[in-house]
């Protein structure tokens, strides 16, 4: 008896006409895991979406990076959230734990990234339950990419990297809200990515120990936080190995700077001398 | 910020182009004479040019009057110079601080076309000005001694720029009393 692979959990049903029961989200009984989103009814849909995009003002102010080396994948990110010039938080978790062997990074709109990564985690778990085996990183990233492609042009802002370890070994995919899905060995995403690439590309070797790789990632994110105004806070470094991910370190960038560049004591330029006292 | 027979003037040290940081040792607080300082926030090139023009005018004044300019006079000079460019302004918001007659502290700030705003306690300008107003308002006490004033100004500055992407990378604080000037560089978050 041939078992047909159950793909129902992987389907995305966005063409379901949804009845708005007042809260904007309708979960149909057929596919309980897929929220079908209400689209606004208005005369100029494209204009409305463009205006919403401007209002939300997502500017990918962040630095995240990930690279594959011989012992797995290193994923690192800063922790600053900015709204224009204002720093709204210095303690944002930008590395999202999708499941014990897969990580996603957050760049772009925080709400978008958090929601869709959680949604991806749901889908991956359903796949595991229906198929009795873990989903591959390629499969998980494809799921996410397909969802984001169908929302293309509507103002989602997500620049994420899906990193993990599956049967084929370490996997790293870059997925973004324009619908791109790229496979690669080294990626950096965000406004500080150019600065991070400079340090990452210079120090990268395939054969490194886990400590060396972590230090390279930390240094690259630190460099980006120094030059880029929209990145800062703390550097978190994770390692994904055959047994799953492990958080290696979380260092405050302010202290990291003085650790790399301790303050040099300068020679005293002008000694204070007592004024000559007048003789009686 | 005004203290007891002294004042403090401070700035951050970043020079940047939108999100990119170019330098972390940019000087923004300038000395006009021993008891008069001006801080210029905004476009860096305008800050430097305006400072050079003001020093030139002050030196001429010194030659003619054979004395230093009073802070109130200097503030009027800056205001007039900025208004001269009403329809093509310098993109700078100055903060002026000095010790006037009887070493009375004088502070004022202006917008980029010269609207003077005098204050008795503190004045702020720059991208983190809203944060600075809040921090100074909560930390200010009247009649602070120079040491306490330095602490207050440094804490207010550091707290405010830590909430601003475009300011920070260290602090530069001057405490001016009738007898001495203390210049200090404050260690800050370099992100």
PDB file of C-alpha atoms in Angstrom, chain B residues 15 26-28 30 38-54 81-82 85 88-94 112:
ATOM      1  CA  UNK B  15      29.939  63.402  12.845  1.00  0.00           C
ATOM      2  CA  UNK B  26      34.098  66.068  16.045  1.00  0.00           C
ATOM      3  CA  UNK B  27      34.295  69.313  17.964  1.00  0.00           C
ATOM      4  CA  UNK B  28      31.066  71.200  18.277  1.00  0.00           C
ATOM      5  CA  UNK B  30      33.935  76.371  20.535  1.00  0.00           C
ATOM      6  CA  UNK B  38      29.222  78.591  21.772  1.00  0.00           C
ATOM      7  CA  UNK B  39      27.932  75.135  20.822  1.00  0.00           C
ATOM      8  CA  UNK B  40      26.618  74.635  17.294  1.00  0.00           C
ATOM      9  CA  UNK B  41      24.393  71.694  16.392  1.00  0.00           C
ATOM     10  CA  UNK B  42      23.156  70.883  12.922  1.00  0.00           C
ATOM     11  CA  UNK B  43      25.036  70.890   9.624  1.00  0.00           C
ATOM     12  CA  UNK B  44      28.738  70.425  10.350  1.00  0.00           C
ATOM     13  CA  UNK B  45      30.029  72.686   7.613  1.00  0.00           C
ATOM     14  CA  UNK B  46      27.726  75.518   8.694  1.00  0.00           C
ATOM     15  CA  UNK B  47      28.834  75.045  12.308  1.00  0.00           C
ATOM     16  CA  UNK B  48      32.485  75.425  11.348  1.00  0.00           C
ATOM     17  CA  UNK B  49      31.916  78.386   9.023  1.00  0.00           C
ATOM     18  CA  UNK B  50      29.689  80.186  11.498  1.00  0.00           C
ATOM     19  CA  UNK B  51      32.257  79.691  14.244  1.00  0.00           C
ATOM     20  CA  UNK B  52      35.027  81.119  12.035  1.00  0.00           C
ATOM     21  CA  UNK B  53      32.911  84.152  11.141  1.00  0.00           C
ATOM     22  CA  UNK B  54      32.008  84.768  14.795  1.00  0.00           C
ATOM     23  CA  UNK B  81      24.158  87.172  11.681  1.00  0.00           C
ATOM     24  CA  UNK B  82      21.686  84.319  11.422  1.00  0.00           C
ATOM     25  CA  UNK B  85      20.570  84.803   5.995  1.00  0.00           C
ATOM     26  CA  UNK B  88      19.065  80.912   2.775  1.00  0.00           C
ATOM     27  CA  UNK B  89      19.865  80.060   6.374  1.00  0.00           C
ATOM     28  CA  UNK B  90      22.771  78.455   8.113  1.00  0.00           C
ATOM     29  CA  UNK B  91      21.469  75.046   9.186  1.00  0.00           C
ATOM     30  CA  UNK B  92      22.691  75.434  12.759  1.00  0.00           C
ATOM     31  CA  UNK B  93      21.076  75.815  16.131  1.00  0.00           C
ATOM     32  CA  UNK B  94      23.512  77.581  18.448  1.00  0.00           C
ATOM     33  CA  UNK B 112      18.516  78.567  12.710  1.00  0.00           C
TER      34      UNK B 112
END
